[in-house]
Backbone as ProteinMPNN parsed JSONL, in Angstrom:
{"seq_chain_A": "XXXXXXXXXXXXXXXXXXXXXXXXXXXXXXXXXXXXXXXXXXXXXXXXXXXXXXXXXXXXXXXXXXXXXXXXXXXXXXXXXXXXXXXXXXXXXXXXXXXXXXXXXXXXXXXXXXX", "coords_chain_A": {"N_chain_A": [[32.365, -84.711, 153.126], [33.725, -84.629, 156.17], [36.524, -85.812, 158.036], [36.26, -87.149, 161.3], [38.134, -86.132, 163.661], [40.667, -85.183, 166.023], [41.62, -81.974, 165.401], [44.395, -81.515, 163.241], [45.668, -83.926, 163.756], [45.494, -86.024, 162.018], [46.609, -87.43, 159.029], [46.926, -88.265, 155.584], [48.9, -90.704, 154.417], [51.148, -90.7, 151.722], [52.774, -92.74, 149.624], [55.306, -92.834, 147.331], [56.834, -94.858, 145.222], [58.319, -95.185, 142.954], [57.299, -97.135, 141.207], [55.985, -97.249, 138.826], [53.329, -96.878, 139.056], [52.932, -94.593, 140.391], [51.901, -92.01, 139.604], [49.149, -92.475, 139.216], [48.493, -93.481, 141.766], [49.037, -91.194, 143.302], [47.093, -89.416, 142.273], [44.706, -90.73, 143.081], [44.988, -90.759, 145.898], [45.168, -88.037, 146.45], [42.583, -87.229, 145.698], [41.08, -88.74, 147.548], [42.002, -87.655, 149.972], [41.055, -85.034, 149.735], [38.309, -85.521, 149.675], [37.929, -86.578, 152.249], [38.807, -84.492, 153.686], [41.402, -84.241, 154.808], [44.89, -83.628, 155.338], [47.41, -84.429, 152.914], [50.343, -86.375, 153.178], [53.765, -86.754, 152.616], [55.274, -89.86, 152.592], [57.464, -92.654, 153.182], [58.172, -95.979, 152.251], [60.115, -97.145, 154.049], [62.642, -99.433, 154.649], [65.269, -99.863, 154.979], [68.353, -98.208, 155.694], [70.221, -97.539, 153.756], [70.626, -98.144, 150.253], [72.434, -100.158, 149.738], [72.027, -101.995, 151.715], [70.137, -103.865, 151.088], [70.455, -106.671, 150.789], [70.802, -107.476, 153.443], [68.273, -106.752, 154.392], [66.724, -108.617, 152.981], [67.644, -110.975, 154.205], [66.723, -110.562, 156.841], [63.978, -110.566, 156.339], [63.639, -113.209, 155.431], [64.306, -114.593, 157.782], [62.272, -113.662, 159.481], [60.066, -114.792, 158.206], [60.709, -117.4, 158.324], [61.846, -118.808, 156.142], [63.862, -120.139, 153.451], [66.622, -118.353, 151.908], [67.332, -118.978, 149.299], [66.111, -118.902, 146.011], [64.395, -116.784, 146.411], [61.842, -114.638, 145.478], [59.75, -112.019, 144.352], [56.931, -110.821, 146.298], [57.272, -111.369, 149.754], [59.636, -109.993, 149.348], [61.652, -107.237, 148.36], [61.675, -105.965, 145.088], [63.525, -104.145, 144.205], [65.995, -101.896, 145.57], [64.664, -99.69, 146.5], [63.298, -99.086, 148.808], [64.49, -97.453, 150.741], [66.0, -94.885, 152.831], [65.798, -91.754, 151.329], [67.629, -89.132, 149.679], [67.055, -85.589, 150.238], [66.882, -84.094, 147.85], [66.06, -86.038, 145.994], [63.563, -86.719, 147.07], [62.262, -84.305, 146.661], [62.079, -84.347, 143.926], [60.293, -86.411, 143.518], [57.919, -85.972, 145.07], [55.082, -83.779, 145.334], [55.421, -80.369, 146.404], [53.566, -79.467, 148.495], [52.984, -81.88, 149.902], [55.46, -82.592, 150.981], [55.877, -80.383, 152.62], [53.844, -80.747, 154.497], [54.741, -83.065, 155.731], [57.087, -82.116, 156.936], [55.94, -80.335, 158.732], [54.724, -82.097, 160.514], [56.998, -83.431, 161.469], [58.242, -81.355, 162.857], [56.67, -81.198, 165.104], [57.399, -83.346, 166.552], [59.382, -84.86, 169.116], [62.397, -86.201, 170.343], [63.995, -88.176, 172.749], [66.936, -89.188, 174.401], [68.245, -91.605, 176.634]], "CA_chain_A": [[32.372, -85.469, 154.359], [34.965, -84.357, 156.899], [36.909, -86.838, 158.994], [36.055, -86.76, 162.699], [39.385, -86.33, 164.386], [41.176, -84.002, 166.697], [42.276, -81.218, 164.324], [45.85, -81.562, 163.154], [46.24, -85.203, 164.18], [45.307, -87.059, 161.004], [47.104, -87.149, 157.688], [46.868, -89.41, 154.674], [50.242, -90.982, 153.931], [51.296, -90.942, 150.287], [54.057, -93.372, 149.313], [55.649, -92.886, 145.914], [57.932, -95.824, 145.258], [58.84, -95.318, 141.595], [56.903, -98.452, 140.734], [55.237, -97.141, 137.587], [51.942, -96.576, 139.394], [52.952, -93.442, 141.288], [50.994, -90.935, 139.189], [47.769, -92.896, 139.507], [48.372, -93.537, 143.231], [48.976, -89.822, 143.779], [45.769, -88.888, 141.908], [43.688, -91.353, 143.931], [45.147, -90.324, 147.285], [44.796, -86.617, 146.503], [41.115, -87.177, 145.674], [40.599, -89.262, 148.823], [42.312, -86.666, 150.997], [40.128, -83.913, 149.583], [36.987, -86.004, 150.084], [37.921, -86.732, 153.708], [39.281, -83.222, 154.246], [42.612, -84.457, 155.603], [46.078, -83.294, 154.553], [48.233, -85.502, 152.378], [51.675, -86.317, 153.776], [54.764, -87.592, 151.948], [55.837, -90.913, 153.442], [58.267, -93.616, 152.439], [58.104, -97.359, 152.725], [61.535, -97.314, 154.354], [63.005, -100.676, 155.335], [66.723, -99.889, 155.145], [68.867, -96.844, 155.662], [70.956, -97.355, 152.502], [70.308, -99.135, 149.213], [73.399, -101.253, 149.823], [71.633, -102.916, 152.777], [69.026, -104.694, 150.635], [70.725, -108.082, 151.093], [70.492, -107.658, 154.856], [66.812, -106.711, 154.508], [66.228, -109.923, 152.523], [67.951, -111.95, 155.259], [65.783, -110.337, 157.938], [62.661, -111.024, 155.883], [63.667, -114.676, 155.432], [64.261, -115.03, 159.183], [60.925, -113.381, 160.0], [59.112, -115.723, 157.589], [61.232, -118.758, 158.494], [61.978, -119.387, 154.802], [65.245, -120.033, 152.965], [66.901, -117.262, 150.981], [67.434, -119.474, 147.935], [64.885, -118.847, 145.223], [63.493, -115.707, 146.846], [61.334, -113.798, 144.407], [58.444, -111.413, 144.578], [56.505, -110.465, 147.644], [57.469, -110.128, 150.495], [60.946, -109.407, 149.098], [61.606, -106.047, 147.518], [62.305, -106.212, 143.791], [64.646, -103.207, 144.095], [66.416, -101.346, 146.863], [64.074, -98.35, 146.604], [62.677, -98.906, 150.126], [65.53, -96.921, 151.622], [65.944, -93.439, 153.04], [66.228, -91.069, 150.111], [68.081, -87.759, 149.924], [66.047, -84.551, 150.069], [66.747, -83.748, 146.43], [65.258, -87.076, 145.34], [62.195, -86.558, 147.562], [61.697, -83.133, 145.997], [61.774, -84.747, 142.551], [59.181, -87.363, 143.519], [56.703, -85.532, 145.754], [54.675, -82.374, 145.247], [55.876, -79.569, 147.546], [52.653, -79.454, 149.654], [53.105, -83.119, 150.672], [56.7, -82.498, 151.758], [55.65, -79.378, 153.668], [53.012, -81.367, 155.526], [55.622, -83.986, 156.445], [57.955, -81.301, 157.793], [55.109, -79.799, 159.826], [54.579, -83.188, 161.491], [58.315, -83.654, 162.069], [58.513, -80.273, 163.805], [55.905, -81.44, 166.331], [57.955, -84.526, 167.223], [60.605, -84.684, 169.881], [63.004, -87.472, 170.705], [64.875, -88.082, 173.896], [67.779, -90.357, 174.686], [68.452, -91.793, 178.073]], "C_chain_A": [[33.722, -85.25, 155.038], [35.248, -85.483, 157.88], [36.711, -86.305, 160.404], [37.303, -87.12, 163.494], [39.676, -85.088, 165.2], [41.949, -83.23, 165.63], [43.794, -81.307, 164.395], [46.475, -82.881, 163.529], [46.131, -86.303, 163.132], [45.851, -86.574, 159.676], [47.016, -88.415, 156.873], [48.247, -89.604, 154.067], [50.242, -91.323, 152.461], [52.696, -91.486, 150.053], [54.23, -93.395, 147.806], [56.936, -93.677, 145.802], [58.569, -96.069, 143.895], [58.53, -96.685, 140.995], [56.203, -98.414, 139.384], [53.775, -96.803, 137.821], [51.824, -95.313, 140.235], [51.983, -92.333, 140.888], [49.549, -91.273, 139.516], [47.528, -92.943, 141.012], [48.216, -92.129, 143.788], [47.608, -89.204, 143.477], [44.685, -89.425, 142.834], [43.773, -90.852, 145.372], [44.852, -88.835, 147.454], [43.276, -86.477, 146.551], [40.531, -87.649, 147.001], [40.831, -88.252, 149.945], [41.381, -85.471, 150.936], [38.722, -84.308, 150.03], [36.878, -86.077, 151.602], [38.346, -85.456, 154.439], [40.427, -83.442, 155.234], [43.829, -84.138, 154.732], [46.792, -84.545, 154.064], [49.67, -85.277, 152.831], [52.608, -87.251, 153.009], [55.324, -88.591, 152.95], [56.667, -91.841, 152.567], [58.107, -94.988, 153.055], [59.533, -97.796, 153.045], [61.762, -98.59, 155.164], [64.504, -100.803, 155.546], [67.255, -98.469, 155.032], [69.635, -96.538, 154.389], [70.585, -98.462, 151.527], [71.205, -100.37, 149.329], [73.023, -102.282, 150.889], [70.475, -103.838, 152.366], [69.245, -106.177, 150.96], [70.419, -108.38, 152.558], [68.985, -107.644, 155.084], [66.197, -108.04, 154.058], [66.478, -111.002, 153.569], [66.964, -111.795, 156.42], [64.373, -110.786, 157.571], [62.592, -112.549, 155.904], [63.592, -115.218, 156.858], [62.856, -114.845, 159.742], [59.907, -114.392, 159.47], [59.517, -117.183, 157.737], [61.282, -119.496, 157.152], [63.427, -119.265, 154.351], [65.401, -118.853, 151.997], [66.945, -117.731, 149.529], [66.081, -119.386, 147.237], [63.933, -117.738, 145.628], [63.105, -114.853, 145.642], [60.006, -113.22, 144.833], [58.17, -111.103, 146.026], [56.813, -111.62, 148.578], [58.843, -109.487, 150.29], [60.802, -108.218, 148.16], [62.306, -106.318, 146.197], [63.505, -105.293, 143.543], [64.992, -102.718, 145.495], [65.819, -99.958, 147.088], [63.423, -98.088, 147.958], [63.703, -98.442, 151.149], [65.283, -95.435, 151.853], [66.499, -92.756, 151.798], [66.66, -89.645, 150.435], [66.968, -86.751, 149.613], [65.825, -84.207, 148.597], [65.877, -84.765, 145.697], [63.795, -86.978, 145.784], [61.516, -85.377, 146.877], [61.364, -83.416, 144.54], [60.513, -85.604, 142.489], [57.868, -86.774, 144.008], [56.368, -84.075, 145.462], [55.058, -81.644, 146.542], [54.894, -79.562, 148.721], [52.735, -80.729, 150.51], [54.357, -83.091, 151.536], [56.556, -81.484, 152.888], [54.846, -79.954, 154.819], [53.849, -82.338, 156.37], [56.536, -83.223, 157.401], [57.183, -80.713, 158.966], [54.913, -80.858, 160.911], [55.905, -83.413, 162.214], [58.647, -82.592, 163.11], [57.77, -80.46, 165.125], [56.454, -82.628, 167.118], [59.193, -84.148, 168.021], [61.095, -86.066, 170.318], [63.971, -87.249, 171.853], [65.698, -89.348, 174.019], [67.98, -90.434, 176.172], [69.896, -91.818, 178.405]], "O_chain_A": [[34.755, -85.659, 154.506], [34.331, -86.042, 158.482], [36.97, -85.131, 160.666], [37.487, -88.256, 163.931], [38.999, -84.068, 165.069], [42.854, -83.79, 165.012], [44.393, -81.189, 165.464], [47.699, -82.97, 163.618], [46.631, -87.407, 163.346], [45.586, -85.449, 159.253], [47.029, -89.517, 157.421], [48.713, -88.768, 153.292], [49.439, -92.135, 152.002], [53.686, -90.783, 150.256], [53.38, -93.924, 147.089], [57.997, -93.225, 146.233], [59.28, -97.057, 143.709], [59.381, -97.309, 140.361], [55.86, -99.467, 138.848], [53.057, -96.474, 136.877], [50.745, -94.994, 140.736], [51.309, -91.77, 141.751], [48.814, -90.435, 140.039], [46.483, -92.499, 141.488], [47.365, -91.889, 144.645], [47.028, -88.54, 144.337], [43.842, -88.668, 143.315], [42.752, -90.555, 145.992], [44.34, -88.42, 148.494], [42.743, -85.703, 147.345], [39.6, -87.037, 147.524], [39.948, -88.026, 150.773], [40.962, -84.952, 151.971], [38.029, -83.529, 150.683], [35.861, -85.688, 152.177], [38.251, -85.368, 155.664], [40.426, -82.905, 156.342], [43.798, -84.355, 153.52], [46.775, -85.585, 154.722], [50.156, -84.146, 152.865], [52.273, -88.413, 152.781], [55.792, -88.213, 154.024], [56.567, -91.802, 151.341], [57.924, -95.117, 154.266], [60.086, -98.69, 152.404], [61.156, -98.796, 156.215], [64.967, -101.731, 156.209], [66.666, -97.631, 154.349], [69.696, -95.38, 153.977], [70.268, -99.581, 151.933], [70.774, -101.489, 149.048], [73.644, -103.342, 150.958], [69.899, -104.518, 153.215], [68.306, -106.861, 151.366], [69.842, -109.42, 152.876], [68.47, -108.433, 155.877], [65.258, -108.532, 154.683], [65.619, -111.853, 153.798], [66.432, -112.786, 156.922], [63.656, -111.33, 158.411], [61.595, -113.117, 156.348], [62.889, -116.196, 157.112], [62.311, -115.738, 160.39], [58.998, -114.801, 160.192], [58.785, -118.088, 157.338], [60.833, -120.636, 157.031], [64.147, -118.382, 154.817], [64.441, -118.421, 151.359], [66.628, -116.96, 148.622], [65.048, -119.747, 147.801], [62.77, -117.751, 145.224], [63.966, -114.407, 144.884], [59.241, -113.839, 145.571], [59.068, -111.122, 146.868], [56.62, -112.773, 148.191], [59.182, -108.532, 150.988], [59.94, -108.201, 147.281], [63.417, -106.847, 146.185], [64.396, -105.627, 142.762], [64.348, -103.092, 146.476], [66.407, -99.138, 147.793], [63.03, -96.953, 148.229], [63.778, -98.96, 152.263], [64.472, -94.809, 151.171], [67.548, -93.142, 151.282], [66.127, -89.021, 151.352], [66.062, -87.03, 148.829], [64.684, -84.048, 148.162], [65.048, -84.389, 144.868], [62.888, -87.137, 144.966], [60.33, -85.442, 146.55], [60.464, -82.793, 143.977], [59.755, -85.531, 141.521], [56.815, -87.042, 143.43], [57.263, -83.236, 145.353], [55.025, -82.223, 147.628], [55.341, -79.645, 149.865], [52.57, -80.655, 151.728], [54.326, -83.515, 152.691], [57.059, -81.704, 153.989], [55.135, -79.68, 155.984], [53.674, -82.415, 157.586], [56.734, -83.639, 158.543], [57.714, -80.607, 160.071], [54.935, -80.539, 162.1], [55.93, -83.567, 163.435], [59.263, -82.894, 164.131], [58.196, -79.936, 166.154], [56.013, -82.882, 168.238], [59.944, -83.244, 167.655], [60.308, -86.963, 170.618], [64.676, -86.241, 171.903], [65.206, -90.448, 173.768], [67.892, -89.43, 176.879], [70.259, -91.968, 179.572]]}, "name": "protein", "num_of_chains": 1, "seq": "XXXXXXXXXXXXXXXXXXXXXXXXXXXXXXXXXXXXXXXXXXXXXXXXXXXXXXXXXXXXXXXXXXXXXXXXXXXXXXXXXXXXXXXXXXXXXXXXXXXXXXXXXXXXXXXXXXX"}
């Protein structure tokens, strides 16, 4: 069953967050992507630019939810600071090369302009 899209406009995002479930998640998403005939794309659940900014991310989450920071545990707070931008070397360790290639192909089609 092929997905009905404009060719080249749909990809299945694969997030590998070093949570202990990454291998199973990757297997399931690879199978789903093959079933739907869409490319798999490496993505990240990025919420901060550096790991050291996790405290700020927690503050922003508390403000958004209108809850106090004291006693914060579990969802929606991140248990670790892994939701940050990761260096290329780390991405290459986590993701299969075809997923990273697909991500780069999408990035090459993007353009950004400043005013």
